[in-house]
Amino acid sequence: MKQIKRIKGTQDILPPISQKWQYIEKTLRKVMRCYGYNEIRTPMFEMTELFARGIGQLTDIVSKEMYTFQDRSKKSLTLRPECTAPVIRAYLENNLGEARPVQKLYYISAMFRQENPQAGRLRQFHQFGVECIGPQAPEADTETILLGLDIYQELGLKNFSVKINSVGDVESRVAYKSQLKKFLKPQLNDLCQTCRERYESNPMRILDCKNESCNEILASAPRILDALSENARSHFEKVLSLLDQNGVEYEIDHRLVRGLDYYTFTAYEFIGGGLGAQNALGGGGRYDLLAQEIGSKKPVPSVGFAAGIERLIMAMDKENLFPEMRKNVDVFIATFGGKSQEAGFKLAHELRKNDISVLTELMGRSLKAQMREANRSGARFALILGEDELRNGRAALKDLQKSEQQEVVLGKLATEILKSRQM
RNA sequence: GUGGGCGUAGCUCAGUAGGUAGAGCGCCAGAUUGUGGCUCUGGUGGCCGCGGGUUCAAGUCCCGUCGCUCACCCCA
């Protein structure tokens, strides 16, 4: 019979690698708490319309990357390709804005996009992200950037940078788009195929193009920062000045527009080193228009970012940032002869109730094999329990690190093991 | 969707001009009849991705196919 294999672009996260995930998640939660964020968990799938309207029909995500299917009642559902739209949907649906004017929410969850996998790109991947919902103030924008940086710093990441831009408000964008189109019009035929299509559908995305000849043309293109409205300009300046005041180094990238339609004002990216072709660790910005796109009657200003965990792990591996993974087994109970196996089994049960990590032999192997297993498991101690020991209520407790062995009264085993932990 | 690279033991890989498959690590056992790590000895383990073709003979050559991987596009 044919072996069933995992789906393309998915991963089995096996031990001990899963410990890296736990380490990162623990750090994330710690920093999130410092910034006053609370965790939100939304469903893994949503009505397709949420993403189609929220992210934008013309984006790559919606037009060609979504896992969309019909359920039995013919509703079109989609595995979430990102989590900002679901969070805002949950915010609106549960009237969180009525509860308090500022909601700071974070998530750590799986996302799905049907793309061809490569280094740093999977079909099921994981993001952590924050959404600061309610405030319009530039302080909120800067705070999310500081939060992201704190996470990377807390994890020890050295090789990364911040790029930032402003894509302005609606008014600025209308003005800029026409400037850009006017600039490009005479050179339209020199642009690549996709850029020519975008000229009508979404001219700002042309800035994103990496094609060499497009690059040359775009080098002298008008800059959006010069087209910002008064409001958008002062917002951006405040964001930058707060970054400066807090010692953040950043690079203004005039061509950073980001692929999702919902961004307004600030847009930024965390760029990592050594990640291969996919070097964005995370990206975010302000998205004041999203809530209304998905049905809110009033505007709900929000800012946030999403960042990839797989890419973070790659970057951290590159810099060797994961601490030594401890094997947390306290004792391996090796038994042989008579009733020792059952006695050892029962002893393990008692020790475990004292918060002690215990392994017992489950393969019926020889003492020698059990000792080897004890060593391999990383256990601090091996308890050697034979018939003789059982008779007089004592057993040999061998410290596998020091290679020392002592006799212990079985009743005092728990205290003995717990004592050794403090040393 | 497109292009490059690669599919041989649990893992990493070697396999010379086509001649009946190997190493290191791991795993198991013994040396040590009740004691791990080091060492030594032995052992287990392969539809050589799958299907077809050429040939006396195919892991090796040809065709097809599937999978993995990297890259383009774009993104996390």
Coordinates of C-alpha atoms (C1' of nucleotides) in Angstrom, one line a residue:
Chain A
M1 CA 0.0 0.0 0.0
K2 CA 1.2 3.5 -0.8
Q3 CA 2.6 5.6 2.1
I4 CA 0.6 8.7 2.8
K5 CA 2.8 11.7 2.8
R6 CA 2.4 15.2 4.1
I7 CA 0.9 17.9 1.9
K8 CA 3.4 19.9 -0.1
G9 CA 4.5 23.0 1.7
T10 CA 3.7 21.7 5.1
Q11 CA 6.0 20.7 7.9
D12 CA 6.2 18.2 10.7
I13 CA 7.7 20.1 13.6
L14 CA 9.5 17.3 15.4
P15 CA 11.4 17.2 18.7
P16 CA 13.8 18.7 19.5
I17 CA 13.0 21.4 17.0
S18 CA 9.6 21.9 18.7
Q19 CA 11.6 23.3 21.6
K20 CA 12.7 26.1 19.5
W21 CA 9.1 27.0 18.9
Q22 CA 8.3 26.9 22.6
Y23 CA 11.3 29.1 23.3
I24 CA 10.1 31.7 20.8
E25 CA 6.5 31.6 21.9
K26 CA 7.5 32.1 25.5
T27 CA 9.6 35.1 24.5
L28 CA 6.8 36.5 22.4
R29 CA 4.2 36.3 25.2
K30 CA 6.6 37.9 27.6
V31 CA 7.2 41.0 25.4
M32 CA 3.5 41.1 24.4
R33 CA 2.6 41.4 28.0
C34 CA 5.1 44.3 28.5
Y35 CA 3.2 46.2 25.9
G36 CA -0.2 45.4 27.3
Y37 CA -1.3 43.1 24.5
N38 CA -3.8 40.2 25.0
E39 CA -4.1 37.1 22.9
I40 CA -6.9 36.6 20.5
R41 CA -7.6 33.3 18.7
T42 CA -9.8 33.4 15.7
P43 CA -11.0 30.5 13.6
M44 CA -8.6 29.0 11.1
F45 CA -11.2 29.5 8.3
E46 CA -13.5 32.3 7.4
M47 CA -16.1 33.3 4.8
T48 CA -14.1 33.9 1.6
E49 CA -15.7 37.3 1.3
L50 CA -13.8 38.5 4.4
F51 CA -10.5 38.2 2.6
A52 CA -11.7 39.2 -0.8
R53 CA -13.0 42.4 0.6
G54 CA -10.6 43.0 3.3
I55 CA -7.3 42.3 1.6
G56 CA -8.4 43.3 -1.9
Q57 CA -9.5 41.4 -5.0
L58 CA -6.4 42.5 -7.0
T59 CA -3.8 41.4 -4.5
D60 CA -1.8 38.3 -5.2
I61 CA -3.0 36.7 -2.1
V62 CA -6.6 36.9 -3.1
S63 CA -6.3 36.4 -6.8
K64 CA -4.1 33.3 -6.8
E65 CA -2.9 32.1 -3.4
M66 CA -6.0 31.3 -1.3
Y67 CA -7.1 27.9 -0.1
T68 CA -10.8 28.3 -1.0
F69 CA -13.4 25.6 -0.9
Q70 CA -17.1 25.0 -0.6
D71 CA -18.6 23.4 2.4
R72 CA -21.7 21.1 2.1
S73 CA -24.1 24.0 2.1
K74 CA -22.1 25.6 -0.8
K75 CA -20.8 28.4 1.3
S76 CA -17.4 29.6 0.0
L77 CA -14.8 29.3 2.8
T78 CA -11.1 30.1 2.9
L79 CA -8.3 29.0 5.2
R80 CA -6.9 32.3 6.5
P81 CA -4.0 33.6 4.5
E82 CA -3.3 36.3 7.1
C83 CA -4.9 37.3 10.3
T84 CA -5.5 41.1 10.3
A85 CA -8.9 40.8 8.5
P86 CA -10.1 38.1 10.9
V87 CA -9.0 40.1 14.0
I88 CA -10.9 43.1 12.8
R89 CA -13.9 41.0 11.9
A90 CA -13.8 39.6 15.5
Y91 CA -13.3 43.0 16.9
L92 CA -16.4 44.3 15.1
E93 CA -18.5 41.2 15.6
N94 CA -17.9 41.2 19.4
N95 CA -18.2 45.0 19.7
L96 CA -14.8 45.2 21.3
G97 CA -14.7 48.9 20.5
E98 CA -17.7 49.5 22.8
A99 CA -15.8 47.8 25.7
R100 CA -12.8 50.1 25.5
P101 CA -11.5 52.6 23.0
V102 CA -8.1 50.9 22.6
Q103 CA -7.8 47.2 22.0
K104 CA -4.3 45.7 21.8
L105 CA -4.5 42.2 20.5
Y106 CA -1.9 39.7 19.5
Y107 CA -1.9 36.3 17.9
I108 CA 0.4 33.4 17.2
S109 CA -1.1 31.1 14.6
A110 CA -1.0 29.2 11.3
M111 CA -1.7 30.8 8.0
F112 CA -2.3 29.2 4.6
R113 CA -1.3 30.2 1.1
Q114 CA -1.2 28.0 -1.9
E115 CA 2.1 29.1 -3.4
N116 CA 5.1 27.1 -4.6
P117 CA 7.3 26.5 -1.6
Q118 CA 10.9 27.5 -1.3
A119 CA 13.3 28.5 1.4
G120 CA 11.3 30.6 3.9
R121 CA 8.0 30.1 2.1
L122 CA 5.5 27.4 3.0
R123 CA 1.8 26.7 2.3
Q124 CA 1.1 26.4 6.0
F125 CA 3.3 28.8 7.9
H126 CA 3.1 30.6 11.2
Q127 CA 2.9 34.2 12.1
F128 CA 2.8 36.2 15.2
G129 CA 1.3 39.6 14.9
V130 CA -0.2 42.5 16.8
E131 CA -3.1 44.8 16.1
C132 CA -3.5 48.0 18.0
I133 CA -7.1 48.9 17.3
G134 CA -8.7 52.3 18.0
P135 CA -6.0 54.9 18.2
Q136 CA -5.2 57.1 15.2
A137 CA -2.2 58.7 16.9
P138 CA 1.3 58.2 15.4
E139 CA 2.4 57.0 18.9
A140 CA 0.5 53.8 18.2
D141 CA 2.4 53.2 14.9
T142 CA 5.7 53.7 16.5
E143 CA 4.8 51.6 19.5
T144 CA 4.1 48.5 17.3
I145 CA 7.5 49.0 15.6
L146 CA 9.2 49.2 19.0
L147 CA 7.4 46.1 20.1
G148 CA 8.6 44.2 17.1
L149 CA 12.1 45.4 17.6
D150 CA 12.0 44.4 21.2
I151 CA 11.0 40.9 20.3
Y152 CA 13.9 40.5 17.9
Q153 CA 16.3 42.1 20.4
E154 CA 15.1 39.9 23.2
L155 CA 15.8 36.9 21.0
G156 CA 19.2 38.2 20.3
L157 CA 18.9 38.9 16.6
K158 CA 21.6 41.2 15.3
N159 CA 21.4 41.0 11.6
F160 CA 18.2 42.8 10.8
S161 CA 16.9 46.3 9.8
V162 CA 13.8 48.4 9.5
K163 CA 12.4 49.9 6.4
I164 CA 9.6 52.4 6.6
N165 CA 7.5 54.6 4.3
S166 CA 4.2 56.3 4.2
V167 CA 1.6 55.5 1.6
G168 CA -0.6 58.4 2.8
D169 CA -4.3 58.8 3.2
V170 CA -6.8 58.4 0.4
E171 CA -6.4 62.0 -0.7
S172 CA -2.6 61.7 -0.9
R173 CA -2.9 58.5 -2.8
V174 CA -5.2 59.9 -5.4
A175 CA -2.8 62.7 -6.0
Y176 CA 0.2 60.5 -6.1
K177 CA -1.3 57.9 -8.4
S178 CA -2.0 60.5 -11.0
Q179 CA 1.5 62.0 -10.7
L180 CA 3.0 58.5 -11.0
K181 CA 0.9 57.6 -14.1
K182 CA 1.8 60.9 -15.7
F183 CA 5.5 60.1 -15.1
L184 CA 5.3 56.6 -16.4
K185 CA 3.0 57.2 -19.4
P186 CA 5.8 58.1 -21.9
Q187 CA 7.8 55.1 -20.9
L188 CA 5.0 52.6 -20.7
N189 CA 6.3 50.4 -23.4
D190 CA 9.6 50.0 -21.6
L191 CA 8.0 48.5 -18.5
C192 CA 7.5 44.8 -18.0
Q193 CA 4.3 43.0 -18.8
T194 CA 3.0 42.9 -15.2
C195 CA 3.8 46.6 -14.7
R196 CA 1.9 47.5 -17.8
E197 CA -1.1 45.7 -16.4
R198 CA -0.7 47.4 -13.1
Y199 CA -0.6 50.8 -14.7
E200 CA -4.3 50.7 -14.8
S201 CA -5.3 48.4 -12.0
N202 CA -2.9 49.4 -9.2
P203 CA -0.2 51.7 -10.3
M204 CA 1.5 52.0 -6.9
R205 CA 2.4 48.4 -7.0
I206 CA 4.6 49.1 -9.9
L207 CA 7.0 50.5 -7.3
D208 CA 7.4 47.0 -6.0
C209 CA 8.7 45.6 -9.3
K210 CA 12.2 44.1 -9.1
N211 CA 12.7 43.9 -12.9
E212 CA 15.9 45.7 -13.8
S213 CA 14.6 47.9 -16.6
C214 CA 11.6 48.9 -14.6
N215 CA 14.1 49.7 -11.8
E216 CA 15.9 52.2 -13.9
I217 CA 12.8 53.9 -14.9
L218 CA 11.5 54.0 -11.4
A219 CA 14.7 55.5 -10.0
S220 CA 13.6 59.0 -11.0
A221 CA 9.9 58.5 -10.3
P222 CA 8.1 61.0 -8.1
R223 CA 8.1 60.1 -4.5
I224 CA 5.0 59.5 -2.5
L225 CA 6.4 61.4 0.5
D226 CA 6.4 64.5 -1.7
A227 CA 2.7 64.0 -2.5
L228 CA 1.5 63.5 1.1
S229 CA -1.4 65.6 2.4
E230 CA -0.6 67.9 5.4
N231 CA -2.2 65.4 7.8
A232 CA -0.4 62.4 6.4
R233 CA 2.9 64.2 6.4
S234 CA 2.7 65.3 10.0
H235 CA 1.6 61.9 11.0
F236 CA 4.7 60.3 9.3
E237 CA 7.0 62.9 10.7
K238 CA 5.8 62.2 14.2
V239 CA 6.3 58.5 13.8
L240 CA 9.8 59.0 12.6
S241 CA 10.6 61.5 15.4
L242 CA 9.4 59.0 18.0
L243 CA 11.6 56.4 16.5
D244 CA 14.5 58.8 16.6
Q245 CA 13.8 59.6 20.2
N246 CA 13.9 56.0 21.1
G247 CA 17.1 55.2 19.4
V248 CA 15.7 53.2 16.5
E249 CA 17.6 53.1 13.3
Y250 CA 15.6 52.8 10.2
E251 CA 15.8 53.4 6.4
I252 CA 13.2 55.3 4.5
D253 CA 12.3 53.2 1.5
H254 CA 10.4 55.2 -1.1
R255 CA 9.3 52.2 -2.9
L256 CA 7.9 50.2 0.0
V257 CA 4.2 50.0 -0.8
R258 CA 3.4 46.5 0.4
G259 CA 1.2 44.0 -1.3
L260 CA -2.1 44.3 0.6
D261 CA -4.6 46.9 -0.3
Y262 CA -5.6 47.9 3.2
Y263 CA -2.6 49.9 4.2
T264 CA -2.8 53.6 4.8
F265 CA -0.3 56.1 6.3
T266 CA 2.6 54.1 7.8
A267 CA 4.0 51.0 6.1
Y268 CA 7.1 49.2 7.4
E269 CA 9.0 46.0 7.1
F270 CA 11.5 44.1 9.3
I271 CA 14.2 42.8 7.1
G272 CA 16.4 39.9 8.1
G273 CA 19.7 38.7 6.9
G274 CA 20.8 35.3 5.7
L275 CA 17.3 34.2 4.8
G276 CA 17.8 33.5 1.1
A277 CA 15.5 35.2 -1.3
Q278 CA 12.7 35.7 1.2
N279 CA 14.2 38.3 3.5
A280 CA 11.2 39.9 5.0
L281 CA 10.9 38.8 8.6
G282 CA 7.7 40.8 9.1
G283 CA 5.7 43.7 7.8
G284 CA 3.0 46.0 8.9
G285 CA 1.5 49.4 9.0
R286 CA -1.6 51.4 9.5
Y287 CA -4.9 50.2 7.9
D288 CA -7.6 52.7 8.8
L289 CA -9.8 51.7 5.9
L290 CA -10.0 48.0 6.5
A291 CA -12.9 48.0 9.1
Q292 CA -15.2 49.7 6.7
E293 CA -14.3 47.4 3.9
I294 CA -15.6 44.5 5.9
G295 CA -18.8 46.2 7.0
S296 CA -18.1 48.6 9.9
K297 CA -20.3 51.7 9.7
K298 CA -17.6 53.9 11.3
P299 CA -14.0 54.0 10.6
V300 CA -11.8 52.1 13.0
P301 CA -8.2 53.3 12.9
S302 CA -5.7 50.5 13.5
V303 CA -2.1 49.7 13.2
G304 CA -0.2 46.4 13.4
F305 CA 2.2 44.0 11.9
A306 CA 2.6 40.3 11.2
A307 CA 5.9 38.4 11.2
G308 CA 6.9 34.9 10.2
I309 CA 8.0 32.4 12.7
E310 CA 9.7 30.0 10.3
R311 CA 11.7 32.9 8.9
L312 CA 12.6 34.0 12.4
I313 CA 13.8 30.5 13.2
M314 CA 16.0 30.5 10.1
A315 CA 17.5 33.8 11.0
M316 CA 18.1 32.7 14.6
D317 CA 19.7 29.5 13.5
K318 CA 22.0 31.5 11.2
E319 CA 23.1 33.5 14.3
N320 CA 23.1 30.5 16.6
L321 CA 20.7 32.1 19.0
F322 CA 18.9 29.1 20.5
P323 CA 20.0 28.2 24.0
E324 CA 21.1 24.7 24.9
M325 CA 17.9 22.6 24.9
R326 CA 17.7 20.8 28.2
K327 CA 16.4 17.3 28.5
N328 CA 14.3 17.5 31.5
V329 CA 14.2 13.9 32.6
D330 CA 15.1 13.6 36.3
V331 CA 15.3 9.8 36.7
F332 CA 15.2 6.6 34.7
I333 CA 14.0 3.7 36.7
A334 CA 15.9 0.5 35.6
T335 CA 14.4 -2.7 36.8
F336 CA 15.2 -6.4 36.6
G337 CA 14.0 -9.6 38.1
G338 CA 11.1 -10.6 40.2
K339 CA 8.5 -8.0 41.0
S340 CA 10.9 -5.1 40.4
Q341 CA 9.2 -4.1 37.1
E342 CA 5.8 -3.6 38.8
A343 CA 7.4 -1.9 41.8
G344 CA 9.3 0.4 39.6
F345 CA 6.2 1.3 37.6
K346 CA 4.4 2.2 40.8
L347 CA 7.3 4.2 42.1
A348 CA 7.4 6.2 38.9
H349 CA 3.7 7.1 39.3
E350 CA 4.4 8.3 42.9
L351 CA 7.4 10.4 41.9
R352 CA 5.6 12.0 39.0
K353 CA 3.0 13.3 41.5
N354 CA 5.9 15.1 43.1
D355 CA 6.6 17.0 39.9
I356 CA 9.5 14.7 39.0
S357 CA 10.1 13.6 35.5
V358 CA 10.5 9.8 35.4
L359 CA 11.1 7.3 32.6
T360 CA 10.6 3.6 33.0
E361 CA 11.5 0.7 30.7
L362 CA 8.8 0.0 28.2
M363 CA 10.6 -2.5 25.9
G364 CA 11.5 -5.2 28.5
R365 CA 15.2 -4.8 27.8
S366 CA 18.2 -5.9 29.7
L367 CA 19.7 -3.8 32.5
K368 CA 22.5 -2.8 30.3
A369 CA 20.1 -1.7 27.6
Q370 CA 18.1 0.2 30.2
M371 CA 21.2 2.0 31.4
R372 CA 22.0 3.0 27.8
E373 CA 18.5 4.3 27.4
A374 CA 18.8 6.2 30.6
N375 CA 22.0 7.9 29.3
R376 CA 20.4 8.6 25.9
S377 CA 17.3 10.2 27.5
G378 CA 19.5 12.7 29.3
A379 CA 18.2 11.7 32.7
R380 CA 20.1 13.1 35.6
F381 CA 19.8 9.8 37.6
A382 CA 19.3 6.1 37.0
L383 CA 17.6 4.2 39.8
I384 CA 18.7 0.6 39.8
L385 CA 16.0 -1.5 41.2
G386 CA 16.4 -5.3 41.5
E387 CA 14.9 -8.0 43.6
D388 CA 17.5 -7.6 46.4
E389 CA 16.9 -3.9 46.7
L390 CA 13.2 -4.3 46.7
R391 CA 13.5 -6.7 49.6
N392 CA 15.3 -4.2 51.9
G393 CA 13.5 -1.1 50.7
R394 CA 16.6 0.5 49.2
A395 CA 18.0 1.0 45.8
A396 CA 21.0 2.3 44.0
L397 CA 20.7 5.9 42.7
K398 CA 23.3 6.6 40.1
D399 CA 24.1 10.2 39.2
L400 CA 24.8 9.9 35.5
Q401 CA 26.6 13.1 35.2
K402 CA 29.0 12.5 38.0
S403 CA 29.1 8.7 37.6
E404 CA 28.5 8.4 41.4
Q405 CA 26.2 5.9 42.9
Q406 CA 24.7 5.9 46.4
E407 CA 22.1 3.8 48.2
V408 CA 18.9 5.5 49.0
V409 CA 15.9 4.5 51.0
L410 CA 13.0 4.2 48.5
G411 CA 10.7 6.3 50.7
K412 CA 13.2 9.2 50.6
L413 CA 13.8 9.1 46.9
A414 CA 11.6 12.1 46.0
T415 CA 13.4 14.4 48.5
E416 CA 16.7 13.2 47.3
I417 CA 16.0 13.9 43.7
L418 CA 14.4 17.3 44.4
K419 CA 17.4 18.2 46.5
S420 CA 19.8 17.6 43.7
R421 CA 17.9 19.9 41.4
Q422 CA 19.0 22.9 43.4
M423 CA 22.7 22.0 43.0
Chain B
rG1 C1' 2.3 29.0 -13.5
rU2 C1' 7.8 28.8 -15.2
rG3 C1' 13.1 27.3 -14.8
rG4 C1' 17.6 24.8 -12.4
rG5 C1' 19.4 20.9 -9.0
rC6 C1' 18.4 16.3 -6.6
rG7 C1' 15.7 11.3 -5.4
rU8 C1' 20.5 4.7 -3.2
rA9 C1' 20.0 1.9 4.5
rG10 C1' 16.5 5.4 10.1
rC11 C1' 20.1 10.0 8.9
rU12 C1' 24.4 12.1 5.7
rC13 C1' 26.2 10.4 1.4
rA14 C1' 29.7 7.2 -2.1
rG15 C1' 28.9 4.0 -6.2
rU16 C1' 34.4 4.3 -11.0
rA17 C1' 33.7 2.1 -18.7
rG18 C1' 26.5 -0.8 -17.7
rG19 C1' 28.5 -6.9 -14.6
rU20 C1' 24.1 -8.7 -9.5
rA21 C1' 24.8 -2.4 -3.7
rG22 C1' 28.8 0.2 0.0
rA23 C1' 30.8 3.8 4.0
rG24 C1' 30.2 6.9 8.3
rC25 C1' 26.7 7.9 12.0
rG26 C1' 22.4 5.6 14.4
rC27 C1' 20.0 1.1 16.1
rC28 C1' 20.6 -4.0 18.3
rA29 C1' 23.9 -7.6 20.7
rG30 C1' 28.5 -9.2 22.8
rA31 C1' 33.4 -8.2 25.2
rU32 C1' 31.6 -6.7 31.1
rU33 C1' 26.2 -13.9 33.5
rG34 C1' 23.2 -6.8 38.0
rU35 C1' 25.4 -0.6 35.7
rG36 C1' 25.3 4.3 30.7
rG37 C1' 29.0 7.5 28.3
rC38 C1' 34.9 5.7 25.7
rU39 C1' 37.0 1.5 23.0
rC40 C1' 36.8 -3.1 20.3
rU41 C1' 34.0 -7.1 17.8
rG42 C1' 29.7 -8.8 15.5
rG43 C1' 24.7 -8.0 13.7
rU44 C1' 20.0 -5.7 11.8
rG45 C1' 18.8 -2.8 8.0
rG46 C1' 17.9 -1.3 0.6
rC47 C1' 11.1 -3.0 -4.8
rC48 C1' 18.7 2.2 -5.7
rG49 C1' 11.2 7.3 -6.0
rC50 C1' 7.7 4.8 -9.6
rG51 C1' 6.5 3.0 -14.8
rG52 C1' 8.3 1.7 -19.5
rG53 C1' 12.4 1.1 -23.1
rU54 C1' 17.6 -0.4 -24.9
rU55 C1' 20.9 -4.6 -23.4
rC56 C1' 23.0 -11.2 -22.4
rA57 C1' 23.1 -7.8 -18.1
rA58 C1' 20.6 -1.2 -15.8
rG59 C1' 21.5 2.3 -9.3
rU60 C1' 24.4 3.5 -13.8
rC61 C1' 22.0 4.8 -20.7
rC62 C1' 17.0 6.6 -23.0
rC63 C1' 11.7 8.2 -22.4
rG64 C1' 7.8 9.2 -19.2
rU65 C1' 5.9 10.2 -14.4
rC66 C1' 5.8 11.5 -9.2
rG67 C1' 8.2 13.7 -5.2
rC68 C1' 11.7 17.0 -2.8
rU69 C1' 14.6 21.3 -3.2
rC70 C1' 16.2 26.1 -4.8
rA71 C1' 14.9 30.2 -7.8
rC72 C1' 11.4 33.6 -10.6
rC73 C1' 6.6 36.1 -9.3
rC74 C1' 5.0 37.7 -4.6
rC75 C1' 5.1 37.5 0.3
rA76 C1' 5.8 35.9 6.3

